[in-house]
Coordinates of C-alpha atoms and ligand atoms in Angstrom, one line a residue:
X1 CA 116.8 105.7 107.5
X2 CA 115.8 103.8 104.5
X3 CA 117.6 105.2 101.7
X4 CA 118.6 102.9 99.3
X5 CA 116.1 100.5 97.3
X6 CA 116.5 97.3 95.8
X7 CA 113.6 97.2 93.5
X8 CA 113.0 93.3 91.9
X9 CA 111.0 93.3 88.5
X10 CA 111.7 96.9 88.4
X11 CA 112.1 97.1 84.7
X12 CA 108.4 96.1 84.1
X13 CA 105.1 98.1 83.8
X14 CA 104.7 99.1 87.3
X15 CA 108.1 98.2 88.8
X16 CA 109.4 100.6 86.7
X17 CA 107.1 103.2 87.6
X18 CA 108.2 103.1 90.7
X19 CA 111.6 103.5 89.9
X20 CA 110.6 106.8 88.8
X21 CA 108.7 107.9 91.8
X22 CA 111.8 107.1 93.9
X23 CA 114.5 108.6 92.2
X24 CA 111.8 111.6 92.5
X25 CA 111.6 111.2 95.9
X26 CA 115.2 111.0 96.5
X27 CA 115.8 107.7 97.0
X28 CA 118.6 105.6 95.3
X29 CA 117.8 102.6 93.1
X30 CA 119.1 99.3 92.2
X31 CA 117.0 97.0 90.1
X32 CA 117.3 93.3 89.1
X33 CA 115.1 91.4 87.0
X34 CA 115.1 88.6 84.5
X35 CA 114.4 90.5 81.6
X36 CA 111.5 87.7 81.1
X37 CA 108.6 90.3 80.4
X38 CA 110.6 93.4 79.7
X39 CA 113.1 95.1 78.5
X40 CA 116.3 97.6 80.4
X41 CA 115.1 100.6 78.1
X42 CA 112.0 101.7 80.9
X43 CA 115.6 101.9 83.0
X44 CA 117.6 104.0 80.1
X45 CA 114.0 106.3 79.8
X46 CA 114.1 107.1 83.4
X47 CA 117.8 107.9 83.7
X48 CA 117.4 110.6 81.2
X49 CA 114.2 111.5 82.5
X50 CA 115.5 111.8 86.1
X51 CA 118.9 112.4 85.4
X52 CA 119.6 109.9 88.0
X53 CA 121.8 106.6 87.3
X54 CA 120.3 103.3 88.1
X55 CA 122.3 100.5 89.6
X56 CA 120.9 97.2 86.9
X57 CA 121.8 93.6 87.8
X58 CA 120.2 91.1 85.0
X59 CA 119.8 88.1 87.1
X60 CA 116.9 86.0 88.2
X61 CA 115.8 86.1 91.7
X62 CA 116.5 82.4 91.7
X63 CA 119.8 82.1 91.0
X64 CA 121.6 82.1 94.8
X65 CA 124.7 83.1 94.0
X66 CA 123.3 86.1 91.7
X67 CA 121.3 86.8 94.3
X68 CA 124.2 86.9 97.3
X69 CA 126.7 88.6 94.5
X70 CA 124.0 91.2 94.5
X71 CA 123.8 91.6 98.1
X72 CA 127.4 91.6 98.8
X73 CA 128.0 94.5 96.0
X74 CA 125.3 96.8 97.4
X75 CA 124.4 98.4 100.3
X76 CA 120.4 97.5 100.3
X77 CA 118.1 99.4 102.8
X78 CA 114.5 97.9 101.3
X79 CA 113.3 95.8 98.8
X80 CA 110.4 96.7 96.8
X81 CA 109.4 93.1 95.4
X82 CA 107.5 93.1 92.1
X83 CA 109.1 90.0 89.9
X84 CA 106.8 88.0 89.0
X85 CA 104.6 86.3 86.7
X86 CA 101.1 87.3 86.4
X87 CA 99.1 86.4 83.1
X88 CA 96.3 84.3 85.5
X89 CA 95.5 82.0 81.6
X90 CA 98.8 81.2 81.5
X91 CA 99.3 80.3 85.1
X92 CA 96.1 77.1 84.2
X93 CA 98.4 76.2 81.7
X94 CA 102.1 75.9 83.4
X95 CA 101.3 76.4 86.5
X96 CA 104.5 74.5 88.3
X97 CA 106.5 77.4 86.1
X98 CA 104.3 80.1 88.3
X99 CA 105.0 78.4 91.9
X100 CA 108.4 78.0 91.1
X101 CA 109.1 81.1 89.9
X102 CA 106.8 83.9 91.9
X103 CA 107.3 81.3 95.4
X104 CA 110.4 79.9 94.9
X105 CA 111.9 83.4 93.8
X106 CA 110.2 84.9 97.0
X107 CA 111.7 82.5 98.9
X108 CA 115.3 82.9 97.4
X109 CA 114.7 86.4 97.6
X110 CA 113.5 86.8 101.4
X111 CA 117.0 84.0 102.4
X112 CA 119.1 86.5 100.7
X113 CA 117.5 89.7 102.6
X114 CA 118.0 88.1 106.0
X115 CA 121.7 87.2 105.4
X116 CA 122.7 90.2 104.4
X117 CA 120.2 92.4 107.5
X118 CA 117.8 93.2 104.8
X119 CA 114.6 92.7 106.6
X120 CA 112.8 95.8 105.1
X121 CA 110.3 94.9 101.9
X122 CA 107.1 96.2 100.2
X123 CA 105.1 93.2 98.6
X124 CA 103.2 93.1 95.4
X125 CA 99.9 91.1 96.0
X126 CA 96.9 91.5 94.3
X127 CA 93.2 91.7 94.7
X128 CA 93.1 88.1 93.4
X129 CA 93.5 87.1 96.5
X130 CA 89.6 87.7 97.7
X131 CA 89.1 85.0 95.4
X132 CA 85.1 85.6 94.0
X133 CA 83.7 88.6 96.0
X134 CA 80.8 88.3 98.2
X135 CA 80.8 91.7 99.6
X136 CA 82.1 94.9 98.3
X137 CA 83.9 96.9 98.8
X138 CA 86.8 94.2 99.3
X139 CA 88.3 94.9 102.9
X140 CA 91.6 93.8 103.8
X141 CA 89.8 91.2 106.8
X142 CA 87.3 89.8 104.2
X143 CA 88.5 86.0 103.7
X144 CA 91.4 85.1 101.6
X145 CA 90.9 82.2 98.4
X146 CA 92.6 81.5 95.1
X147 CA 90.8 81.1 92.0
X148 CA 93.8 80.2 89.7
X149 CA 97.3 79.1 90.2
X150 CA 98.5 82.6 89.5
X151 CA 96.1 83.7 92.9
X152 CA 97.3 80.4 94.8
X153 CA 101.1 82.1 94.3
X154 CA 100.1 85.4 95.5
X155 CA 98.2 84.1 98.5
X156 CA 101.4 81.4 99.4
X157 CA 103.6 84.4 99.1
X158 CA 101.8 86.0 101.4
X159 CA 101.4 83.5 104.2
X160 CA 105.0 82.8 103.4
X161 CA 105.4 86.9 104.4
X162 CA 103.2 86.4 107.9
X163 CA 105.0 83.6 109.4
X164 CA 108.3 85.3 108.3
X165 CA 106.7 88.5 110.8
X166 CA 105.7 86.5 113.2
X167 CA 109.2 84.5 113.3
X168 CA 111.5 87.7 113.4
X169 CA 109.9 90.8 115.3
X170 CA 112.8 92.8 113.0
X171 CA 111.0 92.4 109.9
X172 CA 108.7 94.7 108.6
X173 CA 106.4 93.7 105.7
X174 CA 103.9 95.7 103.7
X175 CA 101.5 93.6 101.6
X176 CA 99.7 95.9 99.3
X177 CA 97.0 94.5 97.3
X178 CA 96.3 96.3 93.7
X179 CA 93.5 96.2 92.4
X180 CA 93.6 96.9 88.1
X181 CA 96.5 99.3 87.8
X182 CA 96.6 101.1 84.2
X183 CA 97.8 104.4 82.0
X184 CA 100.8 105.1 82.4
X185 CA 103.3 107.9 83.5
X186 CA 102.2 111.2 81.7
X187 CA 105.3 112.1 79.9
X188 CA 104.8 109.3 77.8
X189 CA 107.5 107.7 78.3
X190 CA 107.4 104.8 80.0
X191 CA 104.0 102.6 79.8
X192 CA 102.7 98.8 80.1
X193 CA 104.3 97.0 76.9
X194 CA 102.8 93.5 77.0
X195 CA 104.6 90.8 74.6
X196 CA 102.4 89.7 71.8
X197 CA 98.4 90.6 72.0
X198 CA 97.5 91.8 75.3
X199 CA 95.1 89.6 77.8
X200 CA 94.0 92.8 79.9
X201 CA 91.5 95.0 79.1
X202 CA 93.3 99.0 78.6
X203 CA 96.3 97.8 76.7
X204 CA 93.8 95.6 74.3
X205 CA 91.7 98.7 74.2
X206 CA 94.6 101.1 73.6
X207 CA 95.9 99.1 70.5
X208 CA 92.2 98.9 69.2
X209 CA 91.9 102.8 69.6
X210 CA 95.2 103.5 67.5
X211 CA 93.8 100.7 65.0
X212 CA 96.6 98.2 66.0
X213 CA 93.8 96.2 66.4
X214 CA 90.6 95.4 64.4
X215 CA 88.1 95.6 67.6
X216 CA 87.7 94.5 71.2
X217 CA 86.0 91.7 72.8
X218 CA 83.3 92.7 75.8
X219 CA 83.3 89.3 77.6
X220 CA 79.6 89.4 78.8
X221 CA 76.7 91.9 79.1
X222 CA 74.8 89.6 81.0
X223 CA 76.1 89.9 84.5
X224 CA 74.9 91.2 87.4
X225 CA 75.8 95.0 87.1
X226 CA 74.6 98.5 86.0
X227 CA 75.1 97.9 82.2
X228 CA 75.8 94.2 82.3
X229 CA 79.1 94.4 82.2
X230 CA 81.7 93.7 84.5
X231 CA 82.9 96.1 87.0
X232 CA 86.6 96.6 87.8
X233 CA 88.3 99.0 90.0
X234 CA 90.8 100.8 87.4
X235 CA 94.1 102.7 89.5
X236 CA 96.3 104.7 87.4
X237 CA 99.7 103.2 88.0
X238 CA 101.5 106.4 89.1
X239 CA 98.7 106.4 91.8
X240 CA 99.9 102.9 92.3
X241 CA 103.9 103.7 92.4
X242 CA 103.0 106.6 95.0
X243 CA 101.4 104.4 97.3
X244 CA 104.8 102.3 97.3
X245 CA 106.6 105.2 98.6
X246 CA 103.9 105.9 101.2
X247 CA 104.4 102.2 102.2
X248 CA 108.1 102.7 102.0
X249 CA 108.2 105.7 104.4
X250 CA 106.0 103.4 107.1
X251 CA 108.4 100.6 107.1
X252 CA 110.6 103.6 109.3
X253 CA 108.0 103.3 111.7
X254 CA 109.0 99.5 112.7
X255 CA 105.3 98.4 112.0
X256 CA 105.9 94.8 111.7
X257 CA 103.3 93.2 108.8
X258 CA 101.1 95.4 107.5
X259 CA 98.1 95.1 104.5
X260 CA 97.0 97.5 102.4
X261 CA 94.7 97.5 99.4
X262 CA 95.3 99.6 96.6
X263 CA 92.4 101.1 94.6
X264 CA 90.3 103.8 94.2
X265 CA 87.4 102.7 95.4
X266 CA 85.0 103.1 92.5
X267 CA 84.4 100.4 90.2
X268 CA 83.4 101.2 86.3
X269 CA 82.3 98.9 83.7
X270 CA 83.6 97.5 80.4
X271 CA 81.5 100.0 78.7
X272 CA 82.4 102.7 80.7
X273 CA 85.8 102.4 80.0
X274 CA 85.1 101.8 76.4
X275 CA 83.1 105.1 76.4
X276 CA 86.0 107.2 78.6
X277 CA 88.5 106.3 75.4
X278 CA 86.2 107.6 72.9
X279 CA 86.6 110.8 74.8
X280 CA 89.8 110.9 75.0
X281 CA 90.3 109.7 71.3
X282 CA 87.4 111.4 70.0
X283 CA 86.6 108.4 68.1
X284 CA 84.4 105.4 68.4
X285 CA 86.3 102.0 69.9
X286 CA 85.5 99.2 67.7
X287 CA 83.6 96.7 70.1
X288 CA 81.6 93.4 70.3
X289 CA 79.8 91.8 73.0
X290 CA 80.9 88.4 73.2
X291 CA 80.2 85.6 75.6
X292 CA 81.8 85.9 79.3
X293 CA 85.6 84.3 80.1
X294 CA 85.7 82.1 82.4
X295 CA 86.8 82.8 85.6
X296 CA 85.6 86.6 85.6
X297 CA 83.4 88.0 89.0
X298 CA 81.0 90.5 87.9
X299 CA 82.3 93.0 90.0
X300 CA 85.8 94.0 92.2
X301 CA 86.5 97.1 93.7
X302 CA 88.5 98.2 97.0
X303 CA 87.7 99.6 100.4
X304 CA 90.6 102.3 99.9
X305 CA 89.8 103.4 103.6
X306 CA 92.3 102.1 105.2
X307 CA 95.4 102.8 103.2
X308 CA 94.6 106.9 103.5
X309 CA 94.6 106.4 107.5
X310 CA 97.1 104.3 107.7
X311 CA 99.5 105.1 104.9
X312 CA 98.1 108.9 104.1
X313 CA 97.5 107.3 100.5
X314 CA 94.7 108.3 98.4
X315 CA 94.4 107.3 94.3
X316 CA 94.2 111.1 92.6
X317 CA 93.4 110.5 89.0
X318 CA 90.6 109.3 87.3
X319 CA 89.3 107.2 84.9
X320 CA 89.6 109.7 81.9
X321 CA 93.3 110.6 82.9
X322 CA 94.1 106.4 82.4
X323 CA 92.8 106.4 79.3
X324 CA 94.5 109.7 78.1
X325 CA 98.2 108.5 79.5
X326 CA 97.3 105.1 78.5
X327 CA 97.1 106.4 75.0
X328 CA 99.7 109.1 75.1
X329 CA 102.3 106.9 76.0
X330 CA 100.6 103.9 72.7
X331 CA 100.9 106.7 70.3
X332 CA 104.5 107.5 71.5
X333 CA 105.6 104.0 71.5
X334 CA 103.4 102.3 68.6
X335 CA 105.9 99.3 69.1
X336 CA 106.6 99.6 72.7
X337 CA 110.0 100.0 74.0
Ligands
NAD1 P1 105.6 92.9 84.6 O1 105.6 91.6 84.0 O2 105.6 94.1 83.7 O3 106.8 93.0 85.6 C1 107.3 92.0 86.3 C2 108.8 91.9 86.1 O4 109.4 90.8 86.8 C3 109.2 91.7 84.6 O5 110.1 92.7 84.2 C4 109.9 90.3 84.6 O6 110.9 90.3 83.6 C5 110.4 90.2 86.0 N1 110.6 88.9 86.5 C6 109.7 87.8 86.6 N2 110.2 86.8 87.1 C7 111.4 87.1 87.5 C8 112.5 86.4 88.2 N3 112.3 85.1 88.6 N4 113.7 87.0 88.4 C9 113.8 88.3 88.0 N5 112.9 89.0 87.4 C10 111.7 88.4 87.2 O7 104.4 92.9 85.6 P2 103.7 94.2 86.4 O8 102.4 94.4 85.8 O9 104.7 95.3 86.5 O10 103.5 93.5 87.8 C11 104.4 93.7 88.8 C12 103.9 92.9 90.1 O11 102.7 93.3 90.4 C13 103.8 91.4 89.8 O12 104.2 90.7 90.9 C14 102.3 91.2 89.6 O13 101.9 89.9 90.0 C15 101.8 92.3 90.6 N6 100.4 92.7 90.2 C16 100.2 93.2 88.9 C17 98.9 93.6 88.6 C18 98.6 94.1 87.2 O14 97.5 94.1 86.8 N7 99.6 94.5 86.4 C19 97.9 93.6 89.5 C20 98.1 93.1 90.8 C21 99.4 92.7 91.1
WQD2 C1 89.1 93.6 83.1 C2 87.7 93.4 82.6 C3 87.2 91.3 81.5 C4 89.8 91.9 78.1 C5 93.5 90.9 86.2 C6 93.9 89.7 87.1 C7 93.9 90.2 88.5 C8 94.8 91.4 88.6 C9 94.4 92.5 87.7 C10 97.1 90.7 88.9 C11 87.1 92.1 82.9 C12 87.1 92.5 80.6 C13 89.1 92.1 79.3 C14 89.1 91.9 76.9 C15 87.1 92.3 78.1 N1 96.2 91.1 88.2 N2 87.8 92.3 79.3 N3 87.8 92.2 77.0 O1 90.7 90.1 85.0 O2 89.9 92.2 86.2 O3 92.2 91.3 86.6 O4 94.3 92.0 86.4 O5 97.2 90.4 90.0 O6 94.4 89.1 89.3 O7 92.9 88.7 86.9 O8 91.6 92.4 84.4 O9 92.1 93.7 82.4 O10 91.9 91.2 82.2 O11 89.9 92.5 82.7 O12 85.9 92.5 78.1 O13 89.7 91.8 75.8 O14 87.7 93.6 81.2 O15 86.1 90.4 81.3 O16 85.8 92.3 83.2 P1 91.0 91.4 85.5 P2 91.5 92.4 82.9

C-alpha cells in the first residue's frame, strides 16, 4: 500500500496543491524543493490548514548526496515529481540551465528511487508536448514534438520514463499531461505566486483586475478561432491535484507506464476569459489587443476521455470558479506568500 509520498517541487503552485489533497486523503507527505520559484510558507499554510505536519528537506534534486540523505532518512512509497522549470521564454534564453536542471534532476531523481526500491512515481508533463496541434482534441496517441527547449525537457523526460518501464517491469510510471492549470484552492490560501510580472495569462489577468496592473495584453485577434483569439483549455488546479491522487491510487494496480492528459476538454478564448473575470469582479478588465507572441497555436484543448475510464478522473469546476479562486486567493495575498 502506498502510503507515504515524497512530493518534489511541492512547495510551488501546483505541487503544493497537491500536498493538500494528500494530507486530505490521508496520505503522509515529505516535500523537497529548491526553493528556486517558491517559498516554504504554501507548506506552513497547509499544516495549519490540515493540521497535518509536513516532512521539508530544502535540497535540490541534483545534489546526490542530498538526494540519498533524503532517501536514507525516510521511508518513501511514491514520488509525485513536479520540480521543475517551466517559463517556455526563458527556456530560448538559457536553455542548457533547463536540460540540466528538469533532465538532469530527473535523472538524479529516478537513480536515487531505484537505490533505495522506490520505483513508484507520478510525472508532470505537459501539453507542450503535442508540439503545434493539427487535430483536436489532443489524444494521448497523437504524435509527440517540441517547440521550445522547455517542451524538448518535458518530452526527454518522458522517453527517459518509457525506457526506464520497459527496462524494469517493477516500475510503474504515470505521465500526466496538463493542459493550462489555474485558480487556486478556495480557502484562499494557497495560490500561484509568480516572481516578478507574470508570463501566463490568469495571474497577469488577476493582478490587472485588483489594479496591480495597468491593463493586459491580448496577443492576437487574428487567428483562426471563434472570436479571434486563442483558445486554451483552462483546468482549475485542485481539479489538477485530484487527478494526482486518482493516478496515485492506480500505481497499486502495478500498471506499468501509463499517460494521461489532464484537462477539461473545452477550450475558451482570451476574451472569454477576460469576460468570466468581469463577472466575477463585476468590473471591466483593462485590455488591448496587441500583436500575437511568437510561438502561440491558435487553439489547445484535451481529449479528457481517457483519464475518466482509466483513472475515474473528471475536471469539476468551471471557468467562472477559476477566475473567482484565482481572485479570492490575489485579494488575500496582494503580495503573495
Ligand atoms: P512552480 O515553479 O510553482 O513549482 C516548481 C517547483 O520546483 C518550485 O517550487 C521550484 O522551486 C522547484 N524546483 C525547480 N527545480 C528544482 C530542483 N532542481 N530541485 C528542487 N526543486 C526544484 O511550477 P508549477 O506551476 O507548480 O509546475 C509544477 C510542474 O508542473 C512543473 O514540472 C511544470 O513543468 C509542470 N507543468 C506546469 C504547468 C503550468 O502551467 N503551471 C503546465 C504543465 C506542466
Ligand atoms: C494562454 C493564452 C496567450 C498572456 C503555457 C505553456 C505550456 C503549459 C501551459 C507548462 C495564450 C494569451 C497570455 C498575456 C495573452 N505550461 N496571453 N496575454 O502559452 O497556453 O501555455 O502554460 O507546461 O507549455 O506554454 O499559457 O497562460 O501563457 O497563455 O493574451 O499577457 O493567453 O497568447 O493564447 P500557454 P499562457
Amino acid at each position: 500500500m502506498i502510503k507515504t509520498i515524497l512530493v518534489t517541487g511541492g512547495t510551488g503552485y501546483i505541487g503544493s496543491h497537491a500536498c493538500l489533497e494528500l494530507l486530505e486523503a490521508g496520505f503522509d507527505v515529505v516535500v523537497v524543493d529548491n526553493l528556486s520559484n517558491s517559498k516554504s510558507d504554501s507548506l506552513s499554510r497547509i499544516e495549519e490548514m490540515t493540521g497535518r505536519e509536513i516532512q521539508f528537506h530544502l535540497a535540490d534534486l541534483r545534489d546526490e548526496k542530498a538526494m540519498k540523505d533524503l532517501f536514507d532518512g525516510e521511508q518513501i512509497d511514491a514520488v509525485m515529481h513536479f520540480a521543475g522549470l517551466k517559463a517556455v521564454g526563458e527556456s530560448t534564453e538559457i536553455p542548457v540551465t533547463y536540460y540540466q536542471n528538469n533532465i538532469g534532476g530527473t535523472a538524479n531523481l529516478l537513480q536515487a528511487m531505484a537505490a533505495y526500491g522506490v520505483k513508484n512515481i507520478v510525472f508532470s508533463s505537459s501539453c507542450t508536448v503535442y508540439g503545434a496541434p493539427e487535430t483536436l482534441p489532443l489524444r494521448e496517441d497523437f504524435p509527440l514534438h517540441a517547440v521550445n527547449p522547455y517542451g524538448q525537457t518535458k518530452l526527454t523526460i518522458e522517453y527517459m520514463l518509457r525506457d526506464l518501464a520497459a527496462s524494469d517491469p517493477d516500475w510503474n510510471i504515470s505521465i500526466l499531461r496538463y493542459f493550462n492549470p489555474v485558480g487556486a484552492h478556495r480557502s484562499g490560501e494557497i495560490g500561484e505566486d509568480p516572481l516578478g510580472i507574470p508570463n501566463n495569462l490568469m495571474p497577469y489577468i488577476t493582478k490587472v483586475a485588483v489594479g496591480e496592473l495597468e491593463e493586459l495584453a491580448v496577443y492576437g485577434d487574428d487567428y483562426d478561432t471563434p472570436d479571434g483569439s486563442c483558445v486554451r483549455d483552462y483546468l482549475h488546479v485542485v481539479d489538477l491535484a485530484r487527478g494526482h491522487i486518482n493516478a496515485l491510487k492506480k500505481l497499486d494496480d502495478n500498471p506499468g507506464l501509463i499517460i494521461h492528459n489532464l484537462g477539461t476538454g473545452r477550450g475558451y478564448s482570451v476574451l472569454d476569459v477576460i469576460h468570466a473575470f468581469e463577472k466575477a469582479t463585476g468590473k471591466p478588465v483593462p485590455h488591448r489587443i496587441v500583436g500575437r507572441r511568437p510561438g502561440d497555436a491558435s487553439a489547445v484543448y484535451a481529449d479528457p476521455s481517457l483519464a475518466e475510464q482509466e483513472l475515474g478522473w473528471k475536471a469539476k469546476r468551471g471557468i467562472d470558479e477559476m477566475c473567482v479562486d484565482a481572485l479570492r486567493w490575489q485579494q488575500q495575498n496582494p503580495k503573495g506568500y
